Amino acid sequence: MPLAAKTAQQRHLGAIRGAYVSFMPFIIVGSILLVISSFPNQTYQQFMSQAFGESWSAIIEIPFNAVFSTMSLFISFLVAYRLAEHYGEDRISCGILALVAFLILTPFIKVAEQGGITVMPVEWIGSKGLFVR
């Protein structure tokens, strides 16, 4: 059996693939909105500013930021959800358990440079948190 076929049949890799496939529409919509708001053409930027106001770019980037700032939460839930499908377990409770485990293991307290404490920085629940250091 070829290596690619063997890896495609592996349950855990299939669950990761299924999670990303389920989340892909949100990634596509967020990416398209980012391209619309950051298109590198000065004439386009001026036209959009005149048509929709000066803050049009910031408004369009809100869905992009929402998608990519919460990506790890959704992916951690969806990986467990898809893996529970393979094992025939309760999908919702497995997804919630994985989400809670992710939140417990995520470093939410960070000491600031001035010595203060920043409570619950959200940098680890975004796409950066998919690959924990």
mmCIF file of C-alpha atoms in Angstrom:
data_model
loop_
_atom_site.group_PDB
_atom_site.id
_atom_site.type_symbol
_atom_site.label_atom_id
_atom_site.label_comp_id
_atom_site.label_asym_id
_atom_site.label_seq_id
_atom_site.Cartn_x
_atom_site.Cartn_y
_atom_site.Cartn_z
ATOM 1 C CA MET A 1 0.000 0.000 0.000
ATOM 2 C CA PRO A 2 1.474 3.402 -0.937
ATOM 3 C CA LEU A 3 2.442 5.759 1.851
ATOM 4 C CA ALA A 4 -0.113 8.412 0.844
ATOM 5 C CA ALA A 5 -2.995 5.932 0.941
ATOM 6 C CA LYS A 6 -1.866 4.627 4.317
ATOM 7 C CA THR A 7 -1.697 8.131 5.771
ATOM 8 C CA ALA A 8 -5.099 9.033 4.319
ATOM 9 C CA GLN A 9 -6.667 6.137 6.228
ATOM 10 C CA GLN A 10 -5.157 7.131 9.574
ATOM 11 C CA ARG A 11 -7.947 8.312 11.919
ATOM 12 C CA HIS A 12 -6.139 11.150 13.637
ATOM 13 C CA LEU A 13 -4.816 12.705 10.440
ATOM 14 C CA GLY A 14 -8.276 12.320 8.925
ATOM 15 C CA ALA A 15 -9.762 14.165 11.906
ATOM 16 C CA ILE A 16 -7.283 17.026 11.456
ATOM 17 C CA ARG A 17 -8.054 17.137 7.729
ATOM 18 C CA GLY A 18 -11.801 17.092 8.424
ATOM 19 C CA ALA A 19 -11.480 19.912 10.957
ATOM 20 C CA TYR A 20 -9.653 22.143 8.496
ATOM 21 C CA VAL A 21 -12.113 21.286 5.725
ATOM 22 C CA SER A 22 -15.002 22.249 8.026
ATOM 23 C CA PHE A 23 -13.331 25.544 8.917
ATOM 24 C CA MET A 24 -12.213 26.340 5.354
ATOM 25 C CA PRO A 25 -15.290 28.458 4.374
ATOM 26 C CA PHE A 26 -14.540 30.860 7.227
ATOM 27 C CA ILE A 27 -10.884 31.061 6.199
ATOM 28 C CA ILE A 28 -11.861 31.772 2.587
ATOM 29 C CA VAL A 29 -14.347 34.515 3.516
ATOM 30 C CA GLY A 30 -11.856 36.125 5.910
ATOM 31 C CA SER A 31 -9.089 35.997 3.312
ATOM 32 C CA ILE A 32 -11.267 37.498 0.578
ATOM 33 C CA LEU A 33 -12.261 40.340 2.896
ATOM 34 C CA LEU A 34 -8.592 40.931 3.717
ATOM 35 C CA VAL A 35 -7.752 41.155 0.007
ATOM 36 C CA ILE A 36 -10.647 43.587 -0.518
ATOM 37 C CA SER A 37 -9.521 45.820 2.344
ATOM 38 C CA SER A 38 -5.796 45.699 1.542
ATOM 39 C CA PHE A 39 -5.729 45.701 -2.248
ATOM 40 C CA PRO A 40 -2.440 47.451 -3.147
ATOM 41 C CA ASN A 41 -3.778 49.973 -5.628
ATOM 42 C CA GLN A 42 -3.905 53.632 -4.657
ATOM 43 C CA THR A 43 -6.774 54.428 -7.047
ATOM 44 C CA TYR A 44 -8.832 51.576 -5.612
ATOM 45 C CA GLN A 45 -8.123 52.715 -2.049
ATOM 46 C CA GLN A 46 -9.166 56.296 -2.869
ATOM 47 C CA PHE A 47 -12.354 55.129 -4.606
ATOM 48 C CA MET A 48 -13.337 52.931 -1.662
ATOM 49 C CA SER A 49 -12.622 55.757 0.804
ATOM 50 C CA GLN A 50 -14.823 58.138 -1.170
ATOM 51 C CA ALA A 51 -17.603 55.577 -1.599
ATOM 52 C CA PHE A 52 -17.702 54.108 1.921
ATOM 53 C CA GLY A 53 -15.867 56.582 4.136
ATOM 54 C CA GLU A 54 -12.392 56.706 5.603
ATOM 55 C CA SER A 55 -12.865 53.792 8.003
ATOM 56 C CA TRP A 56 -14.146 51.309 5.405
ATOM 57 C CA SER A 57 -11.015 49.183 5.601
ATOM 58 C CA ALA A 58 -11.211 48.762 9.378
ATOM 59 C CA ILE A 59 -14.865 47.734 9.147
ATOM 60 C CA ILE A 60 -14.164 45.105 6.478
ATOM 61 C CA GLU A 61 -11.255 43.701 8.499
ATOM 62 C CA ILE A 62 -13.514 42.918 11.498
ATOM 63 C CA PRO A 63 -14.653 39.522 10.111
ATOM 64 C CA PHE A 64 -11.057 38.709 9.124
ATOM 65 C CA ASN A 65 -9.846 39.446 12.630
ATOM 66 C CA ALA A 66 -12.732 37.474 14.137
ATOM 67 C CA VAL A 67 -11.934 34.394 12.050
ATOM 68 C CA PHE A 68 -8.179 34.358 12.465
ATOM 69 C CA SER A 69 -8.219 35.500 16.102
ATOM 70 C CA THR A 70 -10.376 32.559 17.189
ATOM 71 C CA MET A 71 -9.092 29.908 14.806
ATOM 72 C CA SER A 72 -7.461 27.694 17.459
ATOM 73 C CA LEU A 73 -10.674 27.495 19.445
ATOM 74 C CA PHE A 74 -12.664 26.243 16.486
ATOM 75 C CA ILE A 75 -9.975 23.892 15.191
ATOM 76 C CA SER A 76 -9.429 22.289 18.607
ATOM 77 C CA PHE A 77 -13.177 21.704 18.902
ATOM 78 C CA LEU A 78 -13.488 20.391 15.347
ATOM 79 C CA VAL A 79 -10.537 17.976 15.546
ATOM 80 C CA ALA A 80 -12.066 16.272 18.576
ATOM 81 C CA TYR A 81 -15.509 16.403 16.956
ATOM 82 C CA ARG A 82 -14.241 14.649 13.814
ATOM 83 C CA LEU A 83 -12.232 12.102 15.802
ATOM 84 C CA ALA A 84 -15.304 11.293 17.902
ATOM 85 C CA GLU A 85 -17.158 10.588 14.646
ATOM 86 C CA HIS A 86 -14.546 7.959 13.767
ATOM 87 C CA TYR A 87 -14.786 6.308 17.181
ATOM 88 C CA GLY A 88 -18.590 6.520 17.404
ATOM 89 C CA GLU A 89 -18.578 8.669 20.546
ATOM 90 C CA ASP A 90 -20.656 11.724 21.447
ATOM 91 C CA ARG A 91 -19.249 14.401 19.151
ATOM 92 C CA ILE A 92 -20.377 17.538 20.990
ATOM 93 C CA SER A 93 -19.116 16.484 24.412
ATOM 94 C CA CYS A 94 -15.764 15.370 22.958
ATOM 95 C CA GLY A 95 -15.419 18.706 21.179
ATOM 96 C CA ILE A 96 -16.258 20.669 24.321
ATOM 97 C CA LEU A 97 -13.825 18.582 26.362
ATOM 98 C CA ALA A 98 -11.056 19.256 23.839
ATOM 99 C CA LEU A 99 -11.887 22.966 23.854
ATOM 100 C CA VAL A 100 -11.743 23.103 27.656
ATOM 101 C CA ALA A 101 -8.444 21.187 27.633
ATOM 102 C CA PHE A 102 -7.058 23.647 25.081
ATOM 103 C CA LEU A 103 -8.112 26.610 27.216
ATOM 104 C CA ILE A 104 -6.588 25.039 30.343
ATOM 105 C CA LEU A 105 -3.251 24.427 28.604
ATOM 106 C CA THR A 106 -3.108 27.820 26.888
ATOM 107 C CA PRO A 107 -0.815 30.315 28.645
ATOM 108 C CA PHE A 108 -3.180 33.169 29.467
ATOM 109 C CA ILE A 109 -1.030 35.160 31.889
ATOM 110 C CA LYS A 110 1.839 37.175 30.531
ATOM 111 C CA VAL A 111 4.106 39.509 32.480
ATOM 112 C CA ALA A 112 4.408 42.873 30.774
ATOM 113 C CA GLU A 113 7.743 44.620 30.341
ATOM 114 C CA GLN A 114 6.894 47.219 32.984
ATOM 115 C CA GLY A 115 6.155 44.497 35.535
ATOM 116 C CA GLY A 116 2.367 44.553 35.288
ATOM 117 C CA ILE A 117 0.342 41.489 34.401
ATOM 118 C CA THR A 118 -1.737 41.268 31.264
ATOM 119 C CA VAL A 119 -4.644 38.944 31.933
ATOM 120 C CA MET A 120 -5.769 36.598 29.164
ATOM 121 C CA PRO A 121 -3.878 37.746 26.091
ATOM 122 C CA VAL A 122 -5.714 36.463 23.053
ATOM 123 C CA GLU A 123 -2.646 35.818 20.913
ATOM 124 C CA TRP A 124 -2.746 32.076 21.672
ATOM 125 C CA ILE A 125 -6.388 31.507 20.711
ATOM 126 C CA GLY A 126 -5.751 32.721 17.183
ATOM 127 C CA SER A 127 -3.865 31.015 14.406
ATOM 128 C CA LYS A 128 -0.643 31.326 16.439
ATOM 129 C CA GLY A 129 -2.047 28.904 19.007
ATOM 130 C CA LEU A 130 -2.426 26.087 16.491
ATOM 131 C CA PHE A 131 1.251 25.277 16.915
ATOM 132 C CA VAL A 132 2.017 25.748 20.595
ATOM 133 C CA ARG A 133 5.641 26.266 21.441
#
